[in-house]
CSV table of C-alpha atoms and ligand atoms in Angstrom, one decimal:
chain,number,residue,atom,x,y,z
A,1,UNK,CA,107.2,95.8,121.6
A,2,UNK,CA,104.7,93.2,122.7
A,3,UNK,CA,103.7,93.4,126.3
A,4,UNK,CA,104.7,90.5,128.7
A,5,UNK,CA,102.3,88.6,130.8
A,6,UNK,CA,103.0,88.3,134.5
A,7,UNK,CA,101.7,86.1,137.5
A,8,UNK,CA,102.6,87.5,140.9
A,9,UNK,CA,102.6,84.9,143.7
A,10,UNK,CA,102.1,86.9,147.0
A,11,UNK,CA,100.7,89.9,145.3
A,12,UNK,CA,99.2,91.3,148.4
A,13,UNK,CA,102.5,91.5,150.3
A,14,UNK,CA,105.4,94.0,150.4
A,15,UNK,CA,107.3,92.6,147.3
A,16,UNK,CA,104.1,91.9,145.4
A,17,UNK,CA,102.8,95.3,145.9
A,18,UNK,CA,106.0,96.8,144.9
A,19,UNK,CA,105.9,94.8,141.8
A,20,UNK,CA,102.4,96.0,140.9
A,21,UNK,CA,103.7,99.6,141.4
A,22,UNK,CA,106.6,99.1,139.1
A,23,UNK,CA,104.2,97.6,136.5
A,24,UNK,CA,102.0,100.7,136.9
A,25,UNK,CA,105.1,102.8,136.1
A,26,UNK,CA,105.4,101.1,132.7
A,27,UNK,CA,102.0,101.1,131.1
A,28,UNK,CA,101.6,98.9,128.0
A,29,UNK,CA,104.8,96.9,128.9
A,30,UNK,CA,103.2,94.2,131.1
A,31,UNK,CA,100.0,92.6,131.3
A,32,UNK,CA,98.9,91.1,134.8
A,33,UNK,CA,97.4,87.6,134.3
A,34,UNK,CA,97.2,86.1,137.7
A,35,UNK,CA,97.5,87.4,141.3
A,36,UNK,CA,97.6,85.3,144.6
A,37,UNK,CA,97.4,85.9,148.2
A,38,UNK,CA,97.0,83.8,151.4
A,39,UNK,CA,93.9,85.4,153.2
A,40,UNK,CA,93.8,89.1,152.2
A,41,UNK,CA,90.8,88.7,149.9
A,42,UNK,CA,89.9,92.5,149.8
A,43,UNK,CA,93.4,93.7,148.8
A,44,UNK,CA,93.7,90.9,146.2
A,45,UNK,CA,90.3,91.7,144.8
A,46,UNK,CA,91.3,95.4,144.5
A,47,UNK,CA,94.5,94.6,142.8
A,48,UNK,CA,92.7,92.3,140.3
A,49,UNK,CA,90.1,95.0,139.6
A,50,UNK,CA,92.8,97.7,139.1
A,51,UNK,CA,95.1,95.6,137.0
A,52,UNK,CA,92.4,93.7,135.1
A,53,UNK,CA,93.7,90.3,136.1
A,54,UNK,CA,92.3,87.1,134.6
A,55,UNK,CA,92.8,84.8,137.5
A,56,UNK,CA,92.7,85.4,141.4
A,57,UNK,CA,94.0,82.6,143.7
A,58,UNK,CA,93.5,82.6,147.4
A,59,UNK,CA,95.6,80.0,149.3
A,60,UNK,CA,93.0,79.5,152.1
A,61,UNK,CA,90.3,77.4,150.4
A,62,UNK,CA,87.7,78.7,153.0
A,63,UNK,CA,88.0,82.1,151.5
A,64,UNK,CA,87.0,81.3,147.9
A,65,UNK,CA,83.5,82.6,148.1
A,66,UNK,CA,84.5,85.7,150.0
A,67,UNK,CA,87.0,86.4,147.1
A,68,UNK,CA,84.4,85.7,144.4
A,69,UNK,CA,82.0,88.3,146.0
A,70,UNK,CA,84.8,90.9,146.6
A,71,UNK,CA,85.7,90.6,142.9
A,72,UNK,CA,82.2,91.0,141.7
A,73,UNK,CA,81.6,93.9,143.9
A,74,UNK,CA,84.5,95.7,142.2
A,75,UNK,CA,83.3,94.8,138.7
A,76,UNK,CA,86.3,92.2,138.1
A,77,UNK,CA,85.4,89.0,136.2
A,78,UNK,CA,88.7,87.3,137.1
A,79,UNK,CA,88.3,83.5,137.6
A,80,UNK,CA,88.8,82.3,141.1
A,81,UNK,CA,90.9,79.3,142.4
A,82,UNK,CA,92.1,78.4,145.8
A,83,UNK,CA,94.6,76.2,147.7
A,84,UNK,CA,98.0,75.1,146.7
A,85,UNK,CA,96.7,73.7,143.5
A,86,UNK,CA,95.5,77.2,142.5
A,87,UNK,CA,98.9,78.7,143.3
A,88,UNK,CA,100.6,76.0,141.2
A,89,UNK,CA,98.2,76.5,138.4
A,90,UNK,CA,98.8,80.3,138.4
A,91,UNK,CA,102.5,79.8,138.3
A,92,UNK,CA,102.3,77.3,135.4
A,93,UNK,CA,99.7,79.1,133.1
A,94,UNK,CA,100.9,78.5,129.5
A,95,UNK,CA,100.3,82.0,128.5
A,96,UNK,CA,102.5,83.6,131.3
A,97,UNK,CA,105.9,84.8,130.5
A,98,UNK,CA,107.1,86.0,133.9
A,99,UNK,CA,106.4,84.7,137.3
A,100,UNK,CA,107.3,86.9,140.5
A,101,UNK,CA,107.8,84.3,143.4
A,102,UNK,CA,107.0,86.6,146.4
A,103,UNK,CA,105.2,84.3,148.7
A,104,UNK,CA,106.7,84.3,152.2
A,105,UNK,CA,108.4,81.1,153.6
A,106,UNK,CA,108.5,77.4,152.4
A,107,UNK,CA,104.8,77.8,151.6
A,108,UNK,CA,106.1,79.2,148.3
A,109,UNK,CA,108.1,76.2,147.3
A,110,UNK,CA,105.7,74.3,145.1
A,111,UNK,CA,104.4,77.2,143.2
A,112,UNK,CA,107.8,78.7,142.6
A,113,UNK,CA,109.0,75.3,141.5
A,114,UNK,CA,106.2,75.0,139.1
A,115,UNK,CA,107.3,78.2,137.4
A,116,UNK,CA,110.7,76.8,137.0
A,117,UNK,CA,109.3,73.5,135.6
A,118,UNK,CA,107.3,75.4,133.0
A,119,UNK,CA,110.4,77.4,131.9
A,120,UNK,CA,109.2,80.9,133.0
A,121,UNK,CA,111.4,83.8,133.6
A,122,UNK,CA,111.2,83.5,137.5
A,123,UNK,CA,111.7,86.7,139.5
A,124,UNK,CA,112.9,85.1,142.8
A,125,UNK,CA,112.1,87.0,146.1
A,126,UNK,CA,111.0,83.8,147.9
A,127,UNK,CA,114.5,82.9,149.2
A,128,UNK,CA,113.3,80.2,151.5
A,129,UNK,CA,112.5,78.0,148.3
A,130,UNK,CA,116.2,78.2,147.3
A,131,UNK,CA,117.4,77.8,150.9
A,132,UNK,CA,115.5,74.4,151.3
A,133,UNK,CA,115.7,73.0,147.9
A,134,UNK,CA,118.5,74.9,146.2
A,135,UNK,CA,120.2,72.2,144.2
A,136,UNK,CA,117.0,70.6,143.2
A,137,UNK,CA,115.5,74.0,142.2
A,138,UNK,CA,118.6,75.0,140.2
A,139,UNK,CA,118.6,71.7,138.2
A,140,UNK,CA,114.8,71.9,137.5
A,141,UNK,CA,115.3,75.6,136.2
A,142,UNK,CA,118.2,74.5,134.1
A,143,UNK,CA,116.5,71.4,132.7
A,144,UNK,CA,113.4,73.3,131.7
A,145,UNK,CA,115.2,76.6,130.2
A,146,UNK,CA,113.7,78.8,133.0
A,147,UNK,CA,115.7,81.9,133.8
A,148,UNK,CA,116.1,82.7,137.5
A,149,UNK,CA,116.5,86.4,138.2
A,150,UNK,CA,117.3,87.3,141.7
A,151,UNK,CA,115.0,90.0,143.3
A,152,UNK,CA,116.6,90.0,146.9
A,153,UNK,CA,118.4,93.4,146.8
A,154,UNK,CA,121.9,91.7,147.6
A,155,UNK,CA,121.5,89.0,145.0
A,156,UNK,CA,120.3,91.3,142.4
A,157,UNK,CA,123.2,93.5,143.2
A,158,UNK,CA,125.6,90.6,142.8
A,159,UNK,CA,124.0,89.5,139.6
A,160,UNK,CA,124.4,93.1,138.3
A,161,UNK,CA,128.2,93.2,139.4
A,162,UNK,CA,128.8,89.8,137.6
A,163,UNK,CA,129.8,89.8,133.9
A,164,UNK,CA,127.0,89.9,131.4
A,165,UNK,CA,126.3,86.3,130.3
A,166,UNK,CA,127.7,84.9,133.5
A,167,UNK,CA,126.9,81.1,133.4
A,168,UNK,CA,127.4,79.7,136.8
A,169,UNK,CA,131.3,79.7,136.6
A,170,UNK,CA,132.8,82.0,139.1
A,171,UNK,CA,136.3,80.7,138.3
A,172,UNK,CA,136.0,81.4,134.7
A,173,UNK,CA,134.6,84.9,135.4
A,174,UNK,CA,137.7,85.7,137.6
A,175,UNK,CA,135.6,86.0,140.8
A,176,UNK,CA,137.3,85.4,144.0
A,177,UNK,CA,134.6,86.4,146.6
A,178,UNK,CA,131.1,87.6,146.9
A,179,UNK,CA,130.4,90.1,149.7
A,180,UNK,CA,126.9,90.4,150.9
A,181,UNK,CA,126.1,93.5,152.7
A,182,UNK,CA,123.7,93.6,155.7
A,183,UNK,CA,122.2,96.6,157.4
A,184,UNK,CA,122.4,95.0,160.8
A,185,UNK,CA,118.8,95.6,161.5
A,186,UNK,CA,117.1,97.7,164.2
A,187,UNK,CA,119.2,96.2,167.1
A,188,UNK,CA,122.7,96.6,165.5
A,189,UNK,CA,124.3,98.4,168.4
A,190,UNK,CA,122.0,97.2,171.3
A,191,UNK,CA,123.8,95.6,174.2
A,192,UNK,CA,123.3,91.7,174.4
A,193,UNK,CA,121.4,91.9,177.7
A,194,UNK,CA,118.8,94.1,176.3
A,195,UNK,CA,118.0,91.9,173.2
A,196,UNK,CA,115.9,89.5,175.3
A,197,UNK,CA,113.4,92.5,176.1
A,198,UNK,CA,112.7,93.7,172.5
A,199,UNK,CA,109.1,93.4,171.2
A,200,UNK,CA,107.9,92.3,167.8
A,201,UNK,CA,106.9,95.9,166.9
A,202,UNK,CA,110.5,97.0,167.6
A,203,UNK,CA,111.8,94.1,165.6
A,204,UNK,CA,109.4,94.9,162.7
A,205,UNK,CA,110.7,98.5,162.5
A,206,UNK,CA,113.6,98.3,160.2
A,207,UNK,CA,115.8,101.3,160.0
A,208,UNK,CA,116.0,101.3,156.1
A,209,UNK,CA,113.6,99.0,154.5
A,210,UNK,CA,109.8,98.7,154.6
A,211,UNK,CA,109.1,94.8,154.5
A,212,UNK,CA,106.9,92.0,155.6
A,213,UNK,CA,106.9,90.9,159.2
A,214,UNK,CA,108.8,87.6,158.8
A,215,UNK,CA,111.6,89.1,156.9
A,216,UNK,CA,111.8,92.0,159.2
A,217,UNK,CA,112.4,89.8,162.1
A,218,UNK,CA,114.9,87.7,160.1
A,219,UNK,CA,116.8,91.0,159.5
A,220,UNK,CA,116.8,91.8,163.2
A,221,UNK,CA,118.3,88.4,164.1
A,222,UNK,CA,120.6,88.4,161.1
A,223,UNK,CA,119.0,85.0,160.1
A,224,UNK,CA,118.0,86.9,156.9
A,225,UNK,CA,121.7,87.1,156.0
A,226,UNK,CA,122.2,83.4,157.0
A,227,UNK,CA,119.5,82.5,154.6
A,228,UNK,CA,121.0,84.8,151.8
A,229,UNK,CA,124.4,83.2,152.0
A,230,UNK,CA,122.6,79.8,151.2
A,231,UNK,CA,120.5,81.5,148.6
A,232,UNK,CA,123.7,83.0,147.0
A,233,UNK,CA,125.5,79.7,147.0
A,234,UNK,CA,122.8,78.2,144.8
A,235,UNK,CA,122.2,81.3,142.5
A,236,UNK,CA,125.8,81.7,141.7
A,237,UNK,CA,127.3,78.3,142.2
A,238,UNK,CA,129.5,79.6,144.7
A,239,UNK,CA,131.6,77.5,147.2
A,240,UNK,CA,130.7,78.2,150.9
A,241,UNK,CA,134.2,79.9,151.6
A,242,UNK,CA,133.6,82.3,148.7
A,243,UNK,CA,130.7,84.0,150.5
A,244,UNK,CA,131.2,86.9,153.0
A,245,UNK,CA,129.0,89.1,155.0
A,246,UNK,CA,129.8,92.7,155.9
A,247,UNK,CA,127.5,95.0,157.9
A,248,UNK,CA,126.8,98.2,156.2
A,249,UNK,CA,124.2,100.1,158.2
A,250,UNK,CA,123.2,102.7,155.4
A,251,UNK,CA,121.9,100.0,152.9
A,252,UNK,CA,123.2,102.0,150.0
A,253,UNK,CA,125.8,99.4,148.6
A,254,UNK,CA,123.6,96.4,148.2
A,255,UNK,CA,126.5,93.9,147.7
A,256,UNK,CA,129.8,93.5,146.0
A,257,UNK,CA,131.9,91.0,143.9
A,258,UNK,CA,135.6,90.8,144.4
A,259,UNK,CA,137.7,89.9,141.3
A,260,UNK,CA,141.1,88.1,140.9
A,261,UNK,CA,142.7,91.3,139.7
A,262,UNK,CA,141.8,93.2,143.0
A,263,UNK,CA,138.8,94.9,141.5
A,264,UNK,CA,135.6,95.1,143.7
A,265,UNK,CA,132.4,96.0,141.9
A,266,UNK,CA,129.4,97.0,143.8
A,267,UNK,CA,125.8,98.0,143.0
A,268,UNK,CA,124.5,101.0,144.8
A,269,UNK,CA,120.9,102.6,145.1
A,270,UNK,CA,118.5,103.9,147.6
A,271,UNK,CA,117.0,101.2,149.7
A,272,UNK,CA,113.8,100.5,147.7
A,273,UNK,CA,112.9,97.1,146.5
A,274,UNK,CA,111.4,98.6,143.3
A,275,UNK,CA,115.0,98.9,141.8
A,276,UNK,CA,115.8,95.2,141.9
A,277,UNK,CA,112.2,94.4,141.0
A,278,UNK,CA,112.3,96.5,138.0
A,279,UNK,CA,115.7,95.2,137.0
A,280,UNK,CA,114.5,91.7,137.1
A,281,UNK,CA,111.3,92.4,135.4
A,282,UNK,CA,112.8,94.1,132.4
A,283,UNK,CA,116.2,92.2,132.3
A,284,UNK,CA,118.1,92.5,130.1
A,285,UNK,CA,116.6,95.9,129.4
A,286,UNK,CA,116.1,98.8,132.0
A,287,UNK,CA,112.9,100.4,132.8
A,288,UNK,CA,111.5,103.1,135.2
A,289,UNK,CA,111.0,101.9,138.8
A,290,UNK,CA,109.7,105.1,140.4
A,291,UNK,CA,112.4,105.1,143.1
A,292,UNK,CA,114.1,108.4,144.5
A,293,UNK,CA,117.5,108.7,142.8
A,294,UNK,CA,120.6,108.2,144.9
A,295,UNK,CA,122.4,111.4,145.8
A,296,UNK,CA,125.7,110.4,147.1
A,297,UNK,CA,126.7,113.9,148.1
A,298,UNK,CA,123.9,113.8,150.7
A,299,UNK,CA,125.1,110.4,152.1
A,300,UNK,CA,127.6,111.7,154.8
A,301,UNK,CA,128.9,108.3,155.7
A,302,UNK,CA,129.1,104.8,154.1
A,303,UNK,CA,130.6,102.4,156.7
A,304,UNK,CA,131.4,98.8,156.8
A,305,UNK,CA,132.2,96.4,159.7
A,306,UNK,CA,132.4,92.9,160.5
A,307,UNK,CA,129.1,91.1,161.9
A,308,UNK,CA,129.0,90.3,165.6
A,309,UNK,CA,128.3,86.6,165.6
A,310,UNK,CA,128.1,86.5,169.5
A,311,UNK,CA,125.1,88.8,169.7
A,312,UNK,CA,123.6,87.5,166.5
A,313,UNK,CA,124.1,83.9,166.4
A,314,UNK,CA,121.6,83.2,163.6
A,315,UNK,CA,124.2,84.2,161.1
A,316,UNK,CA,126.6,81.8,162.4
A,317,UNK,CA,123.9,79.1,162.1
A,318,UNK,CA,123.2,80.0,158.5
A,319,UNK,CA,126.8,79.7,157.7
A,320,UNK,CA,126.9,76.4,159.5
A,321,UNK,CA,124.0,75.0,157.8
A,322,UNK,CA,125.5,75.9,154.4
A,323,UNK,CA,128.7,74.1,155.3
A,324,UNK,CA,127.0,71.0,156.5
A,325,UNK,CA,124.6,71.0,153.4
A,326,UNK,CA,122.2,68.2,152.8
A,327,UNK,CA,119.1,68.6,154.9
A,328,UNK,CA,120.7,71.1,157.3
A,329,UNK,CA,119.3,74.2,155.5
A,330,UNK,CA,115.9,72.7,155.4
A,331,UNK,CA,116.1,72.2,159.2
A,332,UNK,CA,117.5,75.7,159.7
A,333,UNK,CA,114.7,77.3,157.6
A,334,UNK,CA,111.8,75.4,159.2
A,335,UNK,CA,113.0,75.8,162.8
A,336,UNK,CA,113.3,79.5,162.0
A,337,UNK,CA,109.9,79.9,160.5
A,338,UNK,CA,108.4,78.2,163.6
A,339,UNK,CA,110.5,80.4,166.0
A,340,UNK,CA,109.8,83.7,164.2
A,341,UNK,CA,106.0,83.1,164.2
A,342,UNK,CA,106.2,82.3,167.9
A,343,UNK,CA,108.1,85.5,168.6
A,344,UNK,CA,105.5,87.5,166.6
A,345,UNK,CA,102.9,85.9,168.6
A,346,UNK,CA,104.8,86.9,171.8
A,347,UNK,CA,105.2,83.3,172.9
A,348,UNK,CA,108.9,83.2,173.0
A,349,UNK,CA,111.6,86.1,173.4
A,350,UNK,CA,113.7,87.5,170.7
A,351,UNK,CA,116.8,85.6,172.2
A,352,UNK,CA,114.9,82.3,172.0
A,353,UNK,CA,115.0,82.3,168.3
A,354,UNK,CA,118.6,81.5,167.7
A,355,UNK,CA,118.5,79.0,170.8
A,356,UNK,CA,115.5,77.2,169.4
A,357,UNK,CA,116.9,77.0,165.8
A,358,UNK,CA,120.3,75.8,167.3
A,359,UNK,CA,118.6,73.2,169.3
A,360,UNK,CA,116.6,71.8,166.5
A,361,UNK,CA,119.6,71.6,164.3
A,362,UNK,CA,121.6,69.7,167.0
A,363,UNK,CA,118.9,67.3,167.8
A,364,UNK,CA,117.9,66.1,164.3
A,365,UNK,CA,120.1,64.0,162.1
A,366,UNK,CA,121.2,65.4,158.9
A,367,UNK,CA,120.9,63.4,155.8
A,368,UNK,CA,121.0,63.7,151.9
A,369,UNK,CA,118.3,65.4,149.8
A,370,UNK,CA,117.4,63.5,146.6
A,371,UNK,CA,113.8,64.9,145.8
A,372,UNK,CA,111.1,67.1,146.9
A,373,UNK,CA,109.8,64.4,149.3
A,374,UNK,CA,112.9,64.5,151.2
A,375,UNK,CA,112.8,68.2,151.5
A,376,UNK,CA,109.1,68.1,152.8
A,377,UNK,CA,110.0,65.2,155.2
A,378,UNK,CA,112.9,67.2,156.8
A,379,UNK,CA,110.9,70.3,156.8
A,380,UNK,CA,108.1,68.5,158.6
A,381,UNK,CA,110.2,66.8,161.3
A,382,UNK,CA,112.2,70.2,162.0
A,383,UNK,CA,108.9,72.1,162.3
A,384,UNK,CA,107.5,69.4,164.8
A,385,UNK,CA,110.5,69.5,167.0
A,386,UNK,CA,110.5,73.4,166.9
A,387,UNK,CA,106.9,73.5,167.9
A,388,UNK,CA,107.6,71.1,170.8
A,389,UNK,CA,110.4,73.4,172.0
A,390,UNK,CA,108.0,76.5,171.6
A,391,UNK,CA,105.5,74.6,173.8
A,392,UNK,CA,108.2,73.8,176.4
A,393,UNK,CA,109.4,77.3,176.8
A,394,UNK,CA,106.3,79.5,176.3
B,401,LIG,P1,104.7,89.7,153.0
B,401,LIG,O1,104.6,89.1,154.3
B,401,LIG,O2,104.7,91.2,153.0
B,401,LIG,O3,103.8,89.1,152.0
B,401,LIG,C1,103.8,87.7,151.7
B,401,LIG,C2,102.8,87.3,150.6
B,401,LIG,O4,102.7,86.0,150.7
B,401,LIG,C3,101.4,87.9,150.9
B,401,LIG,O5,100.8,88.1,149.6
B,401,LIG,C4,100.7,86.8,151.5
B,401,LIG,O6,99.3,86.9,151.5
B,401,LIG,C5,101.3,85.5,150.9
B,401,LIG,N1,101.4,84.4,151.8
B,401,LIG,C6,101.6,84.4,153.0
B,401,LIG,N2,101.6,83.1,153.6
B,401,LIG,C7,101.2,82.3,152.5
B,401,LIG,C8,100.8,80.9,152.3
B,401,LIG,N3,100.9,80.0,153.4
B,401,LIG,N4,100.4,80.4,151.1
B,401,LIG,C9,100.3,81.3,150.1
B,401,LIG,N5,100.6,82.7,150.0
B,401,LIG,C10,101.0,83.2,151.3
B,401,LIG,O7,106.2,89.2,152.7
B,401,LIG,P2,107.4,90.1,151.8
B,401,LIG,O8,106.8,90.6,150.5
B,401,LIG,O9,108.1,91.0,152.8
B,401,LIG,O10,108.3,88.9,151.4
B,401,LIG,C11,108.0,87.9,150.4
B,401,LIG,C12,109.2,87.1,150.1
B,401,LIG,O11,110.2,88.0,149.6
B,401,LIG,C13,109.9,86.5,151.4
B,401,LIG,O12,110.4,85.2,151.0
B,401,LIG,C14,111.0,87.5,151.6
B,401,LIG,O13,112.2,86.8,152.4
B,401,LIG,C15,111.4,87.9,150.2
B,401,LIG,N6,112.0,89.2,150.4
B,401,LIG,C16,111.3,90.4,150.8
B,401,LIG,C17,111.8,91.6,150.7
B,401,LIG,C18,111.0,92.9,151.2
B,401,LIG,O14,111.5,94.0,151.0
B,401,LIG,N7,109.8,92.8,151.7
B,401,LIG,C19,113.3,91.8,150.3
B,401,LIG,C20,113.9,90.8,149.8
B,401,LIG,C21,113.3,89.4,149.9
B,401,LIG,P3,98.5,87.7,152.5
B,401,LIG,O15,98.6,89.1,152.3
B,401,LIG,O16,97.0,87.3,152.2
B,401,LIG,O17,98.9,87.4,153.8
């Protein structure tokens, strides 16, 4: 079988590195064409040299020469590009079949959209793109024949539990509800009064998953699950009231689909992103992922409970933004990105994250999204307001 060509946007991150690991487990099946990073020139150069990539893109234009030298030093003759134009070019290369969208945050929007515009098989990890531009993104993909395959473990699980050939019609598929599971993060059982004291290091130490810093904080606040319900809405064309969240601290059941006849189908596996990555990469085939196999006899307990929206208000804010629609998810996401960054820089407390996001959402007016410019305008307004609030409280 002919090998498929791959671009990885955000190659140096947690998902990007796991994707390269899965590719490494399947020699001859995939050819790495382009890899991108934000500032980590050294790791990017090492990856390009190891996988013989043809194009290396660094988002920060000031680092183009540094990347060029690092590549040369490692014997790679990959071409070098930089800036957003470089990311967009890597996503749309005509010879590329598959694009892994694994940049963190709204910064990934334009390149991920480019992959959809050019009809690629898009492996979607960058949930923020879908949260802020869901309808626009789905229509662009449909119009250009792009196939969006969810990489987020929950959405990948849902995709696997839906009937083969599912075409965006839950009613026809007999689906009543989609149940996203959430680990609950490192502070699941911490009393409310202690949450204001937690440090970025504690928030980034997830009990089950090894992830980038931003998503780790989102998991600790449960904003990650708020973003994921919005992501699920667009991926599966679900009505807001069809989406539920259940806390499942062991992260073995990755999500579930409840059908009209009372059946509930779930996907299980060890908490390792290489499973959903391998599934999306090879779909509709199955390939080796390198993960430890699940041994259910050794899992003494699989438990489920309702989320506590009082201690974790970010999840409620996510549901609210989904219900309100229009520009509300853009505001939610932008304010959250600013708040998480400020928390990671120790400028605000953990509890200030939901307060700040809630305040931005209350203060800014919601309006319709017609195009990408509308998304960017609302994103900017919410970021500006959130930064003002950070300044006031830090
Ligand atoms: P990381 O922080 O580990 O990696 C982010 C990647 O994006 C890095 O390659 C980074 O480059 C690059 N990057 C960061 N900022 C920019 C920017 N402004 N412009 C261009 N590139 C940028 O993140 P994760 O891998 O954890 O997450 C990536 C995405 O996948 C997120 O949307 C996350 O929500 C989603 N996801 C992650 C999961 C996980 O297990 N990690 C699970 C499910 C979803 P550099 O290294 O140079 O900083």
